[in-house]
């Protein structure tokens, strides 16, 4: 029984995809009205080791020891995966130990203003950010963000991540 892995599922975009969940239910920077996980319990932009790195790696090693046929390891799950400040270390571990498997990060993109996170995410093969709004008012209405998150910064980070932000 795994706590931080989801059994592989066929994905139209990614092929056979193993899910990794680095966040306890339900920690997110947003509280989207349509969220299928449920209401956000901790709405925060603060990154920390919400799920311990060594626990995730132990499960991954055990799962991969059976040599499963998977195409992607996908970071998603019970909240916003980029809130876990060890996501870069987990991506690095996957790259070093399973170089034949690609990695994908499903994210709301609200923390892309963080330079350290952006550097960490460069290790992923695909980043799939979502966006629901084109204005602060709709952002607040649909995504109910943590009060420290401002829409213009969010938008700027999503579309100009190759430019200096500040
Ligand atoms: S960003 Fe994703 S996990 Fe967070 S509240 Fe919205 S739909 Fe749910």
PDB file of C-alpha atoms and ligand atoms in Angstrom:
ATOM      1  CA  UNK A   1       0.000   0.000   0.000  1.00  0.00           C
ATOM      2  CA  UNK A   2       1.500   3.292  -1.113  1.00  0.00           C
ATOM      3  CA  UNK A   3       0.730   6.644   0.528  1.00  0.00           C
ATOM      4  CA  UNK A   4       2.445   8.934  -1.944  1.00  0.00           C
ATOM      5  CA  UNK A   5       2.138   7.065  -5.252  1.00  0.00           C
ATOM      6  CA  UNK A   6      -0.893   6.521  -7.471  1.00  0.00           C
ATOM      7  CA  UNK A   7      -0.929   3.358  -9.524  1.00  0.00           C
ATOM      8  CA  UNK A   8      -0.118   3.990 -13.191  1.00  0.00           C
ATOM      9  CA  UNK A   9      -3.018   5.073 -15.358  1.00  0.00           C
ATOM     10  CA  UNK A  10      -3.127   5.462 -19.141  1.00  0.00           C
ATOM     11  CA  UNK A  11      -3.073   9.139 -20.019  1.00  0.00           C
ATOM     12  CA  UNK A  12      -3.920  10.499 -23.444  1.00  0.00           C
ATOM     13  CA  UNK A  13      -1.090  13.025 -23.282  1.00  0.00           C
ATOM     14  CA  UNK A  14       1.511  11.128 -21.291  1.00  0.00           C
ATOM     15  CA  UNK A  15       1.013   7.422 -21.961  1.00  0.00           C
ATOM     16  CA  UNK A  16       1.255   5.187 -18.881  1.00  0.00           C
ATOM     17  CA  UNK A  17       1.684   7.635 -16.032  1.00  0.00           C
ATOM     18  CA  UNK A  18       2.634   6.958 -12.397  1.00  0.00           C
ATOM     19  CA  UNK A  19       1.434   9.704 -10.047  1.00  0.00           C
ATOM     20  CA  UNK A  20       3.473  11.127  -7.160  1.00  0.00           C
ATOM     21  CA  UNK A  21       1.714  13.159  -4.488  1.00  0.00           C
ATOM     22  CA  UNK A  22       4.031  15.447  -2.483  1.00  0.00           C
ATOM     23  CA  UNK A  23       1.239  17.264  -0.633  1.00  0.00           C
ATOM     24  CA  UNK A  24      -1.174  16.215   2.135  1.00  0.00           C
ATOM     25  CA  UNK A  25      -4.875  16.653   1.403  1.00  0.00           C
ATOM     26  CA  UNK A  26      -5.585  19.488   0.915  1.00  0.00           C
ATOM     27  CA  UNK A  27      -2.800  22.062   0.885  1.00  0.00           C
ATOM     28  CA  UNK A  28      -2.868  24.522  -2.009  1.00  0.00           C
ATOM     29  CA  UNK A  29      -2.239  28.169  -2.820  1.00  0.00           C
ATOM     30  CA  UNK A  30      -5.743  28.305  -4.322  1.00  0.00           C
ATOM     31  CA  UNK A  31      -9.219  27.103  -3.420  1.00  0.00           C
ATOM     32  CA  UNK A  32     -10.753  26.689  -6.893  1.00  0.00           C
ATOM     33  CA  UNK A  33     -14.518  26.425  -6.965  1.00  0.00           C
ATOM     34  CA  UNK A  34     -14.337  23.362  -9.212  1.00  0.00           C
ATOM     35  CA  UNK A  35     -11.573  21.494  -7.335  1.00  0.00           C
ATOM     36  CA  UNK A  36     -12.222  17.757  -7.465  1.00  0.00           C
ATOM     37  CA  UNK A  37     -10.110  17.160  -4.346  1.00  0.00           C
ATOM     38  CA  UNK A  38     -12.414  19.299  -2.190  1.00  0.00           C
ATOM     39  CA  UNK A  39     -12.126  22.467  -0.150  1.00  0.00           C
ATOM     40  CA  UNK A  40      -8.623  23.732   0.592  1.00  0.00           C
ATOM     41  CA  UNK A  41      -7.721  23.183   4.245  1.00  0.00           C
ATOM     42  CA  UNK A  42      -4.445  25.118   4.204  1.00  0.00           C
ATOM     43  CA  UNK A  43      -4.359  27.912   1.580  1.00  0.00           C
ATOM     44  CA  UNK A  44      -0.753  29.016   1.499  1.00  0.00           C
ATOM     45  CA  UNK A  45       2.073  30.136  -0.806  1.00  0.00           C
ATOM     46  CA  UNK A  46       4.674  28.837   1.689  1.00  0.00           C
ATOM     47  CA  UNK A  47       6.914  26.078   0.445  1.00  0.00           C
ATOM     48  CA  UNK A  48       8.015  23.382   2.873  1.00  0.00           C
ATOM     49  CA  UNK A  49       8.598  19.645   3.098  1.00  0.00           C
ATOM     50  CA  UNK A  50       4.892  18.804   3.569  1.00  0.00           C
ATOM     51  CA  UNK A  51       5.644  15.174   2.668  1.00  0.00           C
ATOM     52  CA  UNK A  52       9.089  13.905   3.624  1.00  0.00           C
ATOM     53  CA  UNK A  53      11.530  13.328   0.780  1.00  0.00           C
ATOM     54  CA  UNK A  54      12.832  10.036   2.180  1.00  0.00           C
ATOM     55  CA  UNK A  55       9.299   8.593   2.445  1.00  0.00           C
ATOM     56  CA  UNK A  56       8.559   9.383  -1.203  1.00  0.00           C
ATOM     57  CA  UNK A  57      11.888   7.966  -2.359  1.00  0.00           C
ATOM     58  CA  UNK A  58      11.404   4.775  -0.329  1.00  0.00           C
ATOM     59  CA  UNK A  59       8.023   4.171  -1.982  1.00  0.00           C
ATOM     60  CA  UNK A  60       9.394   4.992  -5.411  1.00  0.00           C
ATOM     61  CA  UNK A  61      12.298   2.581  -5.017  1.00  0.00           C
ATOM     62  CA  UNK A  62       9.951  -0.182  -3.892  1.00  0.00           C
ATOM     63  CA  UNK A  63       7.538   0.415  -6.748  1.00  0.00           C
ATOM     64  CA  UNK A  64      10.243   0.649  -9.399  1.00  0.00           C
ATOM     65  CA  UNK A  65      11.982  -2.511  -8.192  1.00  0.00           C
ATOM     66  CA  UNK A  66       9.248  -4.493  -9.999  1.00  0.00           C
ATOM     67  CA  UNK A  67      10.329  -2.791 -13.252  1.00  0.00           C
ATOM     68  CA  UNK A  68       6.874  -1.510 -14.201  1.00  0.00           C
ATOM     69  CA  UNK A  69       6.265  -0.323 -17.739  1.00  0.00           C
ATOM     70  CA  UNK A  70       5.615   3.381 -17.372  1.00  0.00           C
ATOM     71  CA  UNK A  71       6.273   6.343 -19.643  1.00  0.00           C
ATOM     72  CA  UNK A  72       5.942   9.238 -17.211  1.00  0.00           C
ATOM     73  CA  UNK A  73       6.166  10.017 -13.527  1.00  0.00           C
ATOM     74  CA  UNK A  74       3.660  12.789 -12.925  1.00  0.00           C
ATOM     75  CA  UNK A  75       3.646  15.174  -9.955  1.00  0.00           C
ATOM     76  CA  UNK A  76       0.055  15.956  -9.011  1.00  0.00           C
ATOM     77  CA  UNK A  77      -2.461  14.811  -6.397  1.00  0.00           C
ATOM     78  CA  UNK A  78      -4.007  16.215  -3.251  1.00  0.00           C
ATOM     79  CA  UNK A  79      -2.876  19.831  -3.594  1.00  0.00           C
ATOM     80  CA  UNK A  80      -0.295  22.026  -5.328  1.00  0.00           C
ATOM     81  CA  UNK A  81       2.878  19.928  -5.843  1.00  0.00           C
ATOM     82  CA  UNK A  82       5.252  22.901  -6.171  1.00  0.00           C
ATOM     83  CA  UNK A  83       4.524  23.813  -2.532  1.00  0.00           C
ATOM     84  CA  UNK A  84       6.766  20.932  -1.519  1.00  0.00           C
ATOM     85  CA  UNK A  85      10.278  22.383  -1.324  1.00  0.00           C
ATOM     86  CA  UNK A  86      11.790  18.983  -2.106  1.00  0.00           C
ATOM     87  CA  UNK A  87      10.206  18.660  -5.533  1.00  0.00           C
ATOM     88  CA  UNK A  88      13.531  19.523  -7.161  1.00  0.00           C
ATOM     89  CA  UNK A  89      15.295  16.785  -5.207  1.00  0.00           C
ATOM     90  CA  UNK A  90      12.649  14.227  -6.201  1.00  0.00           C
ATOM     91  CA  UNK A  91      12.925  15.274  -9.864  1.00  0.00           C
ATOM     92  CA  UNK A  92      16.714  14.920  -9.612  1.00  0.00           C
ATOM     93  CA  UNK A  93      16.380  11.463  -8.070  1.00  0.00           C
ATOM     94  CA  UNK A  94      14.094  10.306 -10.885  1.00  0.00           C
ATOM     95  CA  UNK A  95      16.428  11.687 -13.565  1.00  0.00           C
ATOM     96  CA  UNK A  96      19.471  10.025 -12.040  1.00  0.00           C
ATOM     97  CA  UNK A  97      17.895   6.658 -11.280  1.00  0.00           C
ATOM     98  CA  UNK A  98      15.289   6.176 -14.018  1.00  0.00           C
ATOM     99  CA  UNK A  99      16.602   8.183 -16.981  1.00  0.00           C
ATOM    100  CA  UNK A 100      14.350   6.295 -19.420  1.00  0.00           C
ATOM    101  CA  UNK A 101      11.222   7.698 -17.710  1.00  0.00           C
ATOM    102  CA  UNK A 102      10.048  11.244 -18.360  1.00  0.00           C
ATOM    103  CA  UNK A 103       8.636  13.578 -15.700  1.00  0.00           C
ATOM    104  CA  UNK A 104       5.630  15.901 -15.800  1.00  0.00           C
ATOM    105  CA  UNK A 105       4.479  18.490 -13.242  1.00  0.00           C
ATOM    106  CA  UNK A 106       0.798  19.457 -13.107  1.00  0.00           C
ATOM    107  CA  UNK A 107       0.673  22.828 -11.382  1.00  0.00           C
ATOM    108  CA  UNK A 108      -1.496  25.882 -10.915  1.00  0.00           C
ATOM    109  CA  UNK A 109       1.627  27.967 -11.611  1.00  0.00           C
ATOM    110  CA  UNK A 110       1.001  30.450  -8.818  1.00  0.00           C
ATOM    111  CA  UNK A 111       4.492  30.026  -7.361  1.00  0.00           C
ATOM    112  CA  UNK A 112       6.386  30.595 -10.602  1.00  0.00           C
ATOM    113  CA  UNK A 113       7.483  33.986  -9.228  1.00  0.00           C
ATOM    114  CA  UNK A 114       9.903  31.988  -7.063  1.00  0.00           C
ATOM    115  CA  UNK A 115      13.270  31.835  -8.862  1.00  0.00           C
ATOM    116  CA  UNK A 116      14.432  28.802  -6.871  1.00  0.00           C
ATOM    117  CA  UNK A 117      11.315  26.866  -7.814  1.00  0.00           C
ATOM    118  CA  UNK A 118      11.709  27.786 -11.472  1.00  0.00           C
ATOM    119  CA  UNK A 119      15.266  26.446 -11.402  1.00  0.00           C
ATOM    120  CA  UNK A 120      14.102  23.233  -9.734  1.00  0.00           C
ATOM    121  CA  UNK A 121      11.382  22.718 -12.327  1.00  0.00           C
ATOM    122  CA  UNK A 122      13.845  22.939 -15.212  1.00  0.00           C
ATOM    123  CA  UNK A 123      14.628  19.302 -14.435  1.00  0.00           C
ATOM    124  CA  UNK A 124      11.108  18.246 -15.478  1.00  0.00           C
ATOM    125  CA  UNK A 125      10.438  17.143 -19.056  1.00  0.00           C
ATOM    126  CA  UNK A 126       7.010  18.783 -19.152  1.00  0.00           C
ATOM    127  CA  UNK A 127       5.339  21.420 -16.983  1.00  0.00           C
ATOM    128  CA  UNK A 128       1.585  21.649 -17.418  1.00  0.00           C
ATOM    129  CA  UNK A 129       0.289  24.837 -15.748  1.00  0.00           C
ATOM    130  CA  UNK A 130      -3.387  25.686 -15.558  1.00  0.00           C
ATOM    131  CA  UNK A 131      -4.919  29.141 -15.865  1.00  0.00           C
ATOM    132  CA  UNK A 132      -8.570  30.054 -15.300  1.00  0.00           C
ATOM    133  CA  UNK A 133      -8.725  33.839 -15.345  1.00  0.00           C
ATOM    134  CA  UNK A 134      -7.681  36.961 -17.232  1.00  0.00           C
ATOM    135  CA  UNK A 135      -8.251  39.483 -14.442  1.00  0.00           C
ATOM    136  CA  UNK A 136      -7.778  39.829 -10.683  1.00  0.00           C
ATOM    137  CA  UNK A 137     -11.543  39.794 -10.085  1.00  0.00           C
ATOM    138  CA  UNK A 138     -12.134  36.553 -12.004  1.00  0.00           C
ATOM    139  CA  UNK A 139      -8.996  35.042 -10.469  1.00  0.00           C
ATOM    140  CA  UNK A 140     -10.472  35.755  -7.027  1.00  0.00           C
ATOM    141  CA  UNK A 141     -13.916  34.501  -8.004  1.00  0.00           C
ATOM    142  CA  UNK A 142     -12.851  31.207  -9.634  1.00  0.00           C
ATOM    143  CA  UNK A 143      -9.590  30.343  -7.910  1.00  0.00           C
ATOM    144  CA  UNK A 144     -10.023  31.999  -4.478  1.00  0.00           C
ATOM    145  CA  UNK A 145      -6.237  32.533  -4.030  1.00  0.00           C
ATOM    146  CA  UNK A 146      -4.248  33.053  -0.872  1.00  0.00           C
ATOM    147  CA  UNK A 147      -4.382  36.820  -0.242  1.00  0.00           C
ATOM    148  CA  UNK A 148      -0.650  37.225  -0.926  1.00  0.00           C
ATOM    149  CA  UNK A 149      -1.045  36.072  -4.534  1.00  0.00           C
ATOM    150  CA  UNK A 150      -1.695  38.825  -7.044  1.00  0.00           C
ATOM    151  CA  UNK A 151      -3.032  38.082 -10.499  1.00  0.00           C
ATOM    152  CA  UNK A 152      -0.655  40.337 -12.479  1.00  0.00           C
ATOM    153  CA  UNK A 153       2.381  38.663 -10.954  1.00  0.00           C
ATOM    154  CA  UNK A 154       0.802  35.284 -11.635  1.00  0.00           C
ATOM    155  CA  UNK A 155       0.169  36.176 -15.280  1.00  0.00           C
ATOM    156  CA  UNK A 156       3.583  37.712 -15.783  1.00  0.00           C
ATOM    157  CA  UNK A 157       5.307  34.628 -14.399  1.00  0.00           C
ATOM    158  CA  UNK A 158       3.311  32.292 -16.601  1.00  0.00           C
ATOM    159  CA  UNK A 159       4.032  34.009 -19.859  1.00  0.00           C
ATOM    160  CA  UNK A 160       7.453  35.599 -19.324  1.00  0.00           C
ATOM    161  CA  UNK A 161       9.355  33.089 -17.253  1.00  0.00           C
ATOM    162  CA  UNK A 162      12.428  33.551 -19.458  1.00  0.00           C
ATOM    163  CA  UNK A 163      12.580  37.258 -18.499  1.00  0.00           C
ATOM    164  CA  UNK A 164      13.821  38.746 -15.208  1.00  0.00           C
ATOM    165  CA  UNK A 165      10.755  39.180 -13.011  1.00  0.00           C
ATOM    166  CA  UNK A 166      11.783  41.972 -10.664  1.00  0.00           C
TER     167      UNK A 166
HETATM  168  S1  LIG B   1      -5.101  24.532  -7.984  1.00  0.00           S
HETATM  169 FE1  LIG B   1      -5.764  22.417  -8.334  1.00  0.00          FE
HETATM  170  S2  LIG B   1      -5.594  21.439  -6.315  1.00  0.00           S
HETATM  171 FE2  LIG B   1      -5.531  23.646  -5.967  1.00  0.00          FE
HETATM  172  S3  LIG B   1      -7.668  24.206  -5.542  1.00  0.00           S
HETATM  173 FE3  LIG B   1      -7.312  24.522  -7.730  1.00  0.00          FE
HETATM  174  S4  LIG B   1      -7.973  22.619  -8.718  1.00  0.00           S
HETATM  175 FE4  LIG B   1      -7.696  22.172  -6.527  1.00  0.00          FE
END
